mmCIF file of C-alpha atoms in Angstrom:
data_model
loop_
_atom_site.group_PDB
_atom_site.id
_atom_site.type_symbol
_atom_site.label_atom_id
_atom_site.label_comp_id
_atom_site.label_asym_id
_atom_site.label_seq_id
_atom_site.Cartn_x
_atom_site.Cartn_y
_atom_site.Cartn_z
ATOM 1 C CA MET A 579 -130.658 12.274 131.636
ATOM 2 C CA ALA A 580 -129.069 9.146 131.571
ATOM 3 C CA TYR A 581 -131.930 7.093 130.359
ATOM 4 C CA CYS A 582 -132.397 9.820 127.642
ATOM 5 C CA LEU A 583 -128.745 9.298 126.240
ATOM 6 C CA GLN A 584 -128.691 5.439 126.832
ATOM 7 C CA ALA A 585 -131.774 4.486 124.501
ATOM 8 C CA PRO A 586 -130.617 5.989 121.290
ATOM 9 C CA MET A 587 -127.087 4.985 121.740
ATOM 10 C CA ASN A 588 -128.260 1.238 122.305
ATOM 11 C CA SER A 589 -130.541 1.396 119.395
ATOM 12 C CA LEU A 590 -127.537 2.404 117.090
ATOM 13 C CA LEU A 591 -125.659 -0.378 118.693
ATOM 14 C CA LEU A 592 -128.372 -2.834 117.678
ATOM 15 C CA ARG A 593 -128.464 -1.484 114.026
ATOM 16 C CA SER A 594 -125.136 -2.544 113.626
ATOM 17 C CA SER A 595 -124.513 -5.858 112.034
ATOM 18 C CA SER A 596 -121.006 -6.532 113.462
ATOM 19 C CA PHE A 597 -122.127 -5.825 116.986
ATOM 20 C CA SER A 598 -125.915 -7.184 117.057
ATOM 21 C CA SER A 599 -125.046 -10.584 119.180
ATOM 22 C CA HIS A 600 -123.186 -8.646 121.799
ATOM 23 C CA PRO A 601 -124.476 -5.528 122.149
ATOM 24 C CA PRO A 602 -122.710 -3.274 124.796
ATOM 25 C CA SER A 603 -124.426 -1.406 127.680
ATOM 26 C CA LEU A 604 -123.918 2.108 128.036
ATOM 27 C CA SER A 605 -125.080 4.428 131.032
ATOM 28 C CA LEU A 606 -123.954 7.603 132.868
ATOM 29 C CA ASN A 607 -123.414 7.902 136.697
ATOM 30 C CA SER A 608 -125.308 10.699 138.745
ATOM 31 C CA SER A 609 -122.171 12.895 138.034
ATOM 32 C CA GLY A 610 -122.062 12.433 134.303
ATOM 33 C CA GLY A 611 -118.809 10.403 134.089
ATOM 34 C CA ARG A 612 -118.860 7.568 131.728
ATOM 35 C CA ARG A 613 -119.252 4.111 133.303
ATOM 36 C CA ASN A 614 -118.194 1.987 130.026
ATOM 37 C CA SER A 615 -115.609 3.768 127.991
ATOM 38 C CA LYS A 616 -115.539 0.607 125.467
ATOM 39 C CA SER A 617 -118.861 1.436 124.466
ATOM 40 C CA PHE A 618 -117.997 4.254 122.498
ATOM 41 C CA ARG A 619 -115.263 2.534 120.584
ATOM 42 C CA TYR A 620 -117.509 -0.113 119.517
ATOM 43 C CA VAL A 621 -120.065 2.606 118.412
ATOM 44 C CA PHE A 622 -117.287 4.413 116.025
ATOM 45 C CA ARG A 623 -116.047 1.400 114.861
ATOM 46 C CA ALA A 624 -119.626 0.151 113.784
ATOM 47 C CA LYS A 625 -120.013 3.423 111.913
ATOM 48 C CA ALA A 626 -116.435 3.029 110.169
ATOM 49 C CA SER A 627 -117.484 -0.278 108.920
ATOM 50 C CA ALA A 628 -121.136 0.402 107.974
ATOM 51 C CA LYS A 629 -121.814 0.719 104.248
ATOM 52 C CA ILE A 630 -122.390 4.317 103.175
ATOM 53 C CA PRO A 631 -125.047 4.564 100.167
ATOM 54 C CA MET A 632 -123.717 6.538 97.297
ATOM 55 C CA PRO A 633 -126.062 8.794 95.109
ATOM 56 C CA PRO A 634 -125.557 8.786 91.429
ATOM 57 C CA ILE A 635 -122.436 10.919 90.383
ATOM 58 C CA ASN A 636 -121.033 12.103 87.050
ATOM 59 C CA PRO A 637 -118.098 9.298 86.202
ATOM 60 C CA ASN A 638 -116.211 12.036 84.117
ATOM 61 C CA ASP A 639 -115.822 14.265 87.361
ATOM 62 C CA PRO A 640 -112.213 13.523 88.645
ATOM 63 C CA PHE A 641 -112.962 14.772 92.271
ATOM 64 C CA LEU A 642 -116.243 12.928 92.577
ATOM 65 C CA SER A 643 -114.674 9.681 91.291
ATOM 66 C CA THR A 644 -111.998 9.873 93.893
ATOM 67 C CA LEU A 645 -114.570 10.775 96.783
ATOM 68 C CA ALA A 646 -116.522 7.658 95.809
ATOM 69 C CA SER A 647 -113.710 5.239 95.809
ATOM 70 C CA VAL A 648 -112.608 6.622 99.000
ATOM 71 C CA ALA A 649 -115.747 6.156 100.443
ATOM 72 C CA VAL A 650 -116.359 2.772 99.387
ATOM 73 C CA THR A 651 -112.963 1.439 100.218
ATOM 74 C CA SER A 652 -112.070 3.629 103.066
ATOM 75 C CA PRO A 653 -115.083 5.109 104.795
ATOM 76 C CA GLU A 654 -113.283 5.940 108.020
ATOM 77 C CA ILE A 655 -111.132 8.457 106.360
ATOM 78 C CA LEU A 656 -114.424 10.617 105.917
ATOM 79 C CA LEU A 657 -116.061 9.603 109.228
ATOM 80 C CA ASN A 658 -113.287 10.288 111.432
ATOM 81 C CA ARG A 659 -111.930 13.500 109.624
ATOM 82 C CA PRO A 660 -109.402 15.634 111.811
ATOM 83 C CA VAL A 661 -110.469 18.998 112.121
ATOM 84 C CA ASN A 662 -107.896 21.421 110.328
ATOM 85 C CA ALA A 663 -109.163 25.017 109.625
ATOM 86 C CA ASP A 664 -106.369 25.178 106.982
ATOM 87 C CA THR A 665 -107.232 22.486 104.491
ATOM 88 C CA PRO A 666 -110.955 23.100 102.270
ATOM 89 C CA PRO A 667 -113.106 20.039 102.931
ATOM 90 C CA TYR A 668 -112.295 16.954 101.473
ATOM 91 C CA LEU A 669 -109.482 18.422 99.284
ATOM 92 C CA ASP A 670 -106.976 16.767 101.225
ATOM 93 C CA ILE A 671 -107.776 13.333 99.814
ATOM 94 C CA PHE A 672 -105.629 14.308 96.589
ATOM 95 C CA ASP A 673 -101.827 14.349 97.085
ATOM 96 C CA SER A 674 -101.902 17.830 95.581
ATOM 97 C CA PRO A 675 -105.220 19.674 94.802
ATOM 98 C CA GLN A 676 -106.201 19.711 91.527
ATOM 99 C CA LEU A 677 -108.376 21.668 89.101
ATOM 100 C CA MET A 678 -110.859 20.542 86.757
ATOM 101 C CA SER A 679 -109.701 19.238 83.431
ATOM 102 C CA SER A 680 -111.994 21.690 81.494
ATOM 103 C CA PRO A 681 -113.991 24.650 82.889
ATOM 104 C CA ALA A 682 -117.668 24.583 83.560
ATOM 105 C CA GLN A 683 -119.824 25.649 80.308
ATOM 106 C CA VAL A 684 -122.762 27.819 80.999
ATOM 107 C CA GLU A 685 -125.452 28.532 77.948
ATOM 108 C CA ARG A 686 -126.056 32.036 77.356
ATOM 109 C CA SER A 687 -129.709 32.966 78.084
ATOM 110 C CA VAL A 688 -131.538 34.039 74.937
ATOM 111 C CA ALA A 689 -134.660 34.588 76.392
ATOM 112 C CA TYR A 690 -134.459 38.535 75.317
ATOM 113 C CA ASN A 691 -133.192 37.945 72.128
ATOM 114 C CA GLU A 692 -133.192 34.348 70.515
ATOM 115 C CA HIS A 693 -131.223 35.716 67.414
ATOM 116 C CA ARG A 694 -128.019 37.056 69.287
ATOM 117 C CA PRO A 695 -125.207 35.697 67.603
ATOM 118 C CA ARG A 696 -122.765 33.180 69.666
ATOM 119 C CA THR A 697 -119.654 34.611 68.386
ATOM 120 C CA PRO A 698 -119.021 38.415 67.980
ATOM 121 C CA PRO A 699 -119.486 39.505 64.229
ATOM 122 C CA PRO A 700 -116.180 40.790 62.287
ATOM 123 C CA ASP A 701 -115.539 44.005 61.628
ATOM 124 C CA LEU A 702 -117.020 45.806 58.681
ATOM 125 C CA PRO A 703 -113.892 46.165 56.624
ATOM 126 C CA SER A 704 -112.972 42.662 56.948
ATOM 127 C CA MET A 705 -116.561 41.437 55.729
ATOM 128 C CA LEU A 706 -115.940 43.995 52.670
ATOM 129 C CA LEU A 707 -112.782 42.236 52.282
ATOM 130 C CA ASP A 708 -114.156 39.152 52.041
ATOM 131 C CA GLY A 709 -116.289 40.276 49.043
ATOM 132 C CA ARG A 710 -113.251 41.589 47.357
ATOM 133 C CA ILE A 711 -114.267 45.002 48.098
ATOM 134 C CA VAL A 712 -112.136 47.925 48.986
ATOM 135 C CA TYR A 713 -113.980 51.060 50.209
ATOM 136 C CA ILE A 714 -112.104 54.340 50.466
ATOM 137 C CA GLY A 715 -114.283 56.573 52.643
ATOM 138 C CA MET A 716 -112.148 58.715 53.876
ATOM 139 C CA PRO A 717 -109.277 61.658 52.804
ATOM 140 C CA LEU A 718 -106.291 60.109 51.816
ATOM 141 C CA VAL A 719 -104.041 60.258 54.967
ATOM 142 C CA PRO A 720 -101.267 57.826 55.804
ATOM 143 C CA ALA A 721 -103.452 55.492 57.876
ATOM 144 C CA VAL A 722 -105.901 55.069 54.935
ATOM 145 C CA THR A 723 -103.034 54.656 52.472
ATOM 146 C CA GLU A 724 -101.553 51.965 54.358
ATOM 147 C CA LEU A 725 -104.806 49.958 54.791
ATOM 148 C CA VAL A 726 -105.824 50.310 50.928
ATOM 149 C CA VAL A 727 -102.317 49.357 49.833
ATOM 150 C CA ALA A 728 -102.440 46.291 52.150
ATOM 151 C CA GLU A 729 -106.082 45.332 51.302
ATOM 152 C CA LEU A 730 -104.749 45.459 47.279
ATOM 153 C CA MET A 731 -101.692 43.356 47.678
ATOM 154 C CA TYR A 732 -103.781 41.073 49.881
ATOM 155 C CA LEU A 733 -106.285 40.357 47.348
ATOM 156 C CA GLN A 734 -103.832 40.076 44.454
ATOM 157 C CA TRP A 735 -102.012 37.391 46.411
ATOM 158 C CA LEU A 736 -105.385 35.868 47.400
ATOM 159 C CA ASP A 737 -106.618 35.450 43.907
ATOM 160 C CA PRO A 738 -104.653 37.169 40.972
ATOM 161 C CA LYS A 739 -107.444 36.637 38.402
ATOM 162 C CA ALA A 740 -110.557 37.523 40.483
ATOM 163 C CA PRO A 741 -111.845 41.269 39.808
ATOM 164 C CA ILE A 742 -111.293 43.703 42.631
ATOM 165 C CA TYR A 743 -113.994 46.461 43.307
ATOM 166 C CA ILE A 744 -113.058 49.971 45.082
ATOM 167 C CA TYR A 745 -115.563 52.151 46.017
ATOM 168 C CA ILE A 746 -114.747 55.585 46.035
ATOM 169 C CA ASN A 747 -116.149 58.753 48.372
ATOM 170 C CA SER A 748 -113.079 60.770 49.365
ATOM 171 C CA THR A 749 -112.018 64.156 49.212
ATOM 172 C CA GLY A 750 -108.610 63.225 48.292
ATOM 173 C CA THR A 751 -105.594 64.848 50.045
ATOM 174 C CA THR A 752 -107.995 67.587 51.200
ATOM 175 C CA ARG A 753 -111.095 68.120 53.392
ATOM 176 C CA ASP A 754 -114.406 69.149 52.098
ATOM 177 C CA ASP A 755 -113.386 72.932 53.387
ATOM 178 C CA GLY A 756 -110.154 72.763 50.795
ATOM 179 C CA GLU A 757 -107.749 72.193 53.968
ATOM 180 C CA THR A 758 -104.692 70.144 53.424
ATOM 181 C CA VAL A 759 -104.510 66.853 55.455
ATOM 182 C CA GLY A 760 -102.396 64.652 53.480
ATOM 183 C CA MET A 761 -99.621 64.929 51.012
ATOM 184 C CA GLU A 762 -99.744 64.280 47.435
ATOM 185 C CA SER A 763 -97.551 60.945 47.521
ATOM 186 C CA GLU A 764 -100.675 59.067 49.412
ATOM 187 C CA GLY A 765 -102.628 59.060 46.168
ATOM 188 C CA PHE A 766 -99.601 58.407 43.863
ATOM 189 C CA ALA A 767 -98.837 55.294 46.415
ATOM 190 C CA ILE A 768 -102.546 53.735 45.979
ATOM 191 C CA TYR A 769 -102.527 54.993 41.930
ATOM 192 C CA ASP A 770 -99.050 53.283 41.611
ATOM 193 C CA SER A 771 -100.136 50.017 43.596
ATOM 194 C CA LEU A 772 -103.437 49.790 41.321
ATOM 195 C CA MET A 773 -101.064 49.703 38.284
ATOM 196 C CA GLN A 774 -98.921 46.981 39.511
ATOM 197 C CA LEU A 775 -102.276 44.780 39.604
ATOM 198 C CA LYS A 776 -102.921 41.758 37.344
ATOM 199 C CA ASN A 777 -106.443 41.958 38.690
ATOM 200 C CA GLU A 778 -109.125 43.814 36.762
ATOM 201 C CA VAL A 779 -110.075 46.426 38.830
ATOM 202 C CA HIS A 780 -113.753 47.983 38.913
ATOM 203 C CA THR A 781 -113.907 51.574 40.567
ATOM 204 C CA VAL A 782 -117.137 53.068 41.751
ATOM 205 C CA CYS A 783 -117.815 56.560 42.842
ATOM 206 C CA VAL A 784 -120.560 56.703 45.470
ATOM 207 C CA GLY A 785 -120.452 59.966 46.851
ATOM 208 C CA ALA A 786 -117.591 62.343 45.801
ATOM 209 C CA ALA A 787 -114.112 61.824 44.337
ATOM 210 C CA ILE A 788 -111.985 64.845 44.522
ATOM 211 C CA GLY A 789 -108.453 65.719 43.691
ATOM 212 C CA GLN A 790 -106.520 62.623 44.027
ATOM 213 C CA ALA A 791 -109.569 60.206 44.656
ATOM 214 C CA CYS A 792 -110.755 61.291 41.266
ATOM 215 C CA LEU A 793 -107.667 60.098 39.780
ATOM 216 C CA LEU A 794 -108.075 56.725 41.440
ATOM 217 C CA LEU A 795 -111.570 56.599 39.929
ATOM 218 C CA SER A 796 -110.606 57.247 36.476
ATOM 219 C CA ALA A 797 -107.409 54.752 36.887
ATOM 220 C CA GLY A 798 -109.888 51.692 36.882
ATOM 221 C CA THR A 799 -109.867 49.008 33.749
ATOM 222 C CA LYS A 800 -111.331 50.532 30.889
ATOM 223 C CA GLY A 801 -114.862 50.086 30.662
ATOM 224 C CA LYS A 802 -115.352 49.157 34.561
ATOM 225 C CA ARG A 803 -115.448 52.555 35.899
ATOM 226 C CA PHE A 804 -118.595 53.512 37.398
ATOM 227 C CA MET A 805 -120.548 56.359 38.998
ATOM 228 C CA MET A 806 -123.838 56.738 41.007
ATOM 229 C CA PRO A 807 -126.556 59.036 39.224
ATOM 230 C CA HIS A 808 -125.976 61.656 42.076
ATOM 231 C CA ALA A 809 -122.305 61.218 42.766
ATOM 232 C CA LYS A 810 -119.776 64.172 42.070
ATOM 233 C CA ALA A 811 -116.287 64.294 40.859
ATOM 234 C CA MET A 812 -114.126 67.135 40.822
ATOM 235 C CA ILE A 813 -110.447 67.828 39.652
ATOM 236 C CA GLN A 814 -108.437 70.519 40.902
ATOM 237 C CA GLN A 815 -104.713 71.547 41.521
ATOM 238 C CA PRO A 816 -102.827 70.393 44.469
ATOM 239 C CA ARG A 817 -102.449 73.138 47.193
ATOM 240 C CA VAL A 818 -99.341 74.040 49.163
ATOM 241 C CA PRO A 819 -99.644 72.889 52.857
ATOM 242 C CA SER A 820 -99.366 75.434 55.742
ATOM 243 C CA SER A 821 -96.039 77.153 55.500
ATOM 244 C CA GLY A 822 -96.163 78.763 58.981
ATOM 245 C CA LEU A 823 -92.932 80.274 60.072
ATOM 246 C CA MET A 824 -90.602 78.751 57.398
ATOM 247 C CA PRO A 825 -87.882 80.432 55.757
ATOM 248 C CA ALA A 826 -88.735 82.091 52.261
ATOM 249 C CA SER A 827 -86.311 79.320 50.364
ATOM 250 C CA ASP A 828 -88.493 76.604 51.983
ATOM 251 C CA VAL A 829 -91.632 78.217 51.031
ATOM 252 C CA LEU A 830 -90.219 78.561 47.413
ATOM 253 C CA ILE A 831 -89.179 74.400 47.626
ATOM 254 C CA ARG A 832 -92.522 73.440 48.252
ATOM 255 C CA ALA A 833 -94.065 75.614 45.867
ATOM 256 C CA LYS A 834 -91.778 73.743 43.091
ATOM 257 C CA GLU A 835 -92.566 70.533 44.691
ATOM 258 C CA VAL A 836 -96.371 71.215 44.440
ATOM 259 C CA ILE A 837 -96.082 72.240 40.992
ATOM 260 C CA THR A 838 -94.527 69.239 40.071
ATOM 261 C CA ASN A 839 -97.196 67.242 41.569
ATOM 262 C CA ARG A 840 -99.586 69.310 39.458
ATOM 263 C CA ASP A 841 -97.601 68.497 36.085
ATOM 264 C CA ILE A 842 -97.931 64.593 37.200
ATOM 265 C CA LEU A 843 -101.410 64.856 38.186
ATOM 266 C CA VAL A 844 -102.337 66.454 34.828
ATOM 267 C CA GLU A 845 -100.360 63.805 32.706
ATOM 268 C CA LEU A 846 -101.954 60.925 34.348
ATOM 269 C CA LEU A 847 -105.565 62.332 34.115
ATOM 270 C CA SER A 848 -104.761 63.153 30.662
ATOM 271 C CA LYS A 849 -103.785 59.395 30.236
ATOM 272 C CA HIS A 850 -106.937 57.642 31.499
ATOM 273 C CA THR A 851 -109.612 60.150 30.424
ATOM 274 C CA GLY A 852 -108.335 60.475 26.695
ATOM 275 C CA ASN A 853 -108.316 64.118 26.928
ATOM 276 C CA SER A 854 -105.133 66.355 25.939
ATOM 277 C CA VAL A 855 -102.624 67.660 28.360
ATOM 278 C CA GLU A 856 -103.345 71.131 27.532
ATOM 279 C CA THR A 857 -107.220 70.351 28.261
ATOM 280 C CA VAL A 858 -106.925 68.957 31.311
ATOM 281 C CA ALA A 859 -104.570 71.748 32.558
ATOM 282 C CA ASN A 860 -107.168 74.439 31.312
ATOM 283 C CA VAL A 861 -109.993 72.806 33.289
ATOM 284 C CA MET A 862 -107.585 72.461 36.415
ATOM 285 C CA ARG A 863 -107.071 76.072 36.669
ATOM 286 C CA ARG A 864 -109.930 76.125 38.950
ATOM 287 C CA PRO A 865 -111.751 73.543 40.564
ATOM 288 C CA TYR A 866 -113.767 71.727 37.909
ATOM 289 C CA TYR A 867 -116.691 69.957 39.206
ATOM 290 C CA MET A 868 -118.527 67.276 37.319
ATOM 291 C CA ASP A 869 -121.557 65.496 37.539
ATOM 292 C CA ALA A 870 -122.233 62.000 36.460
ATOM 293 C CA PRO A 871 -123.140 62.586 32.883
ATOM 294 C CA LYS A 872 -120.460 65.452 32.475
ATOM 295 C CA ALA A 873 -117.761 62.611 33.889
ATOM 296 C CA LYS A 874 -118.869 60.495 31.307
ATOM 297 C CA GLU A 875 -118.223 62.923 28.698
ATOM 298 C CA PHE A 876 -114.960 64.289 29.962
ATOM 299 C CA GLY A 877 -113.644 60.607 30.129
ATOM 300 C CA VAL A 878 -113.583 59.879 33.882
ATOM 301 C CA ILE A 879 -116.126 57.226 33.879
ATOM 302 C CA ASP A 880 -117.550 54.939 31.470
ATOM 303 C CA ARG A 881 -121.051 53.760 32.764
ATOM 304 C CA ILE A 882 -123.464 55.434 35.255
ATOM 305 C CA LEU A 883 -124.947 52.929 37.622
ATOM 306 C CA TRP A 884 -128.777 54.119 37.374
ATOM 307 C CA ARG A 885 -130.744 50.858 37.692
ATOM 308 C CA GLY A 886 -132.639 50.245 34.140
ATOM 309 C CA GLN A 887 -131.363 53.822 32.794
ATOM 310 C CA GLU A 888 -129.758 52.204 29.574
ATOM 311 C CA LYS A 889 -132.998 50.621 28.443
ATOM 312 C CA ILE A 890 -135.094 53.849 29.389
ATOM 313 C CA ILE A 891 -132.376 55.955 27.196
ATOM 314 C CA ALA A 892 -132.625 53.143 24.256
ATOM 315 C CA ASP A 893 -136.361 53.297 24.318
ATOM 316 C CA VAL A 894 -136.720 57.327 24.024
ATOM 317 C CA VAL A 895 -137.425 58.406 20.360
ATOM 318 C CA PRO A 896 -135.345 61.238 19.183
ATOM 319 C CA SER A 897 -137.225 64.521 19.306
ATOM 320 C CA ASP A 898 -136.871 65.308 15.463
ATOM 321 C CA GLU A 899 -138.515 61.681 14.929
ATOM 322 C CA PHE A 900 -141.121 62.237 17.382
ATOM 323 C CA ASP A 901 -142.329 65.141 15.712
ATOM 324 C CA LYS A 902 -142.152 63.542 12.472
ATOM 325 C CA ASN A 903 -144.246 60.604 13.446
ATOM 326 C CA ALA A 904 -146.751 63.065 15.123
ATOM 327 C CA GLY A 905 -147.032 64.893 11.986
ATOM 328 C CA ILE A 906 -145.644 68.187 13.791
ATOM 329 C CA ARG A 907 -143.667 70.419 11.580
ATOM 330 C CA SER A 908 -141.417 73.334 12.785
ATOM 331 C CA VAL A 909 -141.642 76.957 11.632
ATOM 332 C CA GLU A 910 -138.647 76.823 9.539
ATOM 333 C CA GLN A 911 -140.131 73.911 7.609
ATOM 334 C CA VAL A 912 -143.759 75.939 6.892
#
C-alpha cells in the first residue's frame, strides 16, 4: 500500500517545475503514519504555483471575467478553497453577489409555425381605429357610447380634416326582441358628438340600423351615407322602460319623458331625411322597416353599396324604349 501511494505522488512532484531539482521523498510506515509531512506542503505549493489552462470565455460575462482574472493572478484561491455549505460555489469571489446585467435571451422555436408573429397582435377595435373606422356593432348601452364618443374625439384630434367612417350594425337602445337595454340619451350623446365634428363623416349600414342607430345612419355627411344591399333600417317610437313597482306618478313622469324623446327623434329624422315632421310621425306610429332601396327613397341614405350596381342600372333600357326598339306595341296602341 505504501509503494502504491508513493509512485503517483513522486511523479506529481517531478512534473512541478519549481521542485524538479529537489524532489522530496514520501513514504508511509507500516502503521499508515506519515514519515515526511513537508512533502505534502511542497505538493500543495506546487499545485498553487502551477499555471491553470483557461478555456475560451465570453468577455461580456462579468462573472466569467472575474473568475478568469482570479485564476490567473491568484490560483490558490480556487485550489485551496474552504468548505462552506452556506456559500454557493465561486460566488464568494465577489464582494457582494450580483446578477447578470441583462437577462438571457432565448429565441422561440418556430418549427411548428414559422409565420407566428413575434409580438401579440393589437385588439380589433385598435386596428380599425388606425384606419379611422368606428364600428358600432352592439346595442347603444353606456359602455358602447363611452367607447364611440372617445374614438370620435380622438380621430378629430388626430386629424381634423380626414374623413371618419362609421359602420353601423346595431338595434339602437333596444334588443332584437324589443326589450329596452339603454336610455335614449345614449343615442343622442353619439349624435351630438357627430354634430360637433369638423371631419366629414361617412356612415355605412352593414346589417341593421334600428331606432337611434337609424338616426346615426342618417346623420352622416350628405352624399356620404351608404347601405349594404341586404341591410335593413327601421324607425320606431322610443319604448317605456320597465316600470316595475313604481308609483303611478313616477310612471307618468317616465311616460312624459318618452314622449319628449319621441318628438326630438321625429324632428331630427325629419331634418336629415328631408321629409316633413308629419310624414315621419305618421310612419313611426308602428315600426317602419326599410330595405336599401326604400331607405334611399325615404332619405335615410344616399347610395347603396352594391359593386357595379350603378353601371348596371345605367345600362338598362326603360321598358317602353325596349318595346319600341323591338317593334312591340301594346294593346292600347293597336
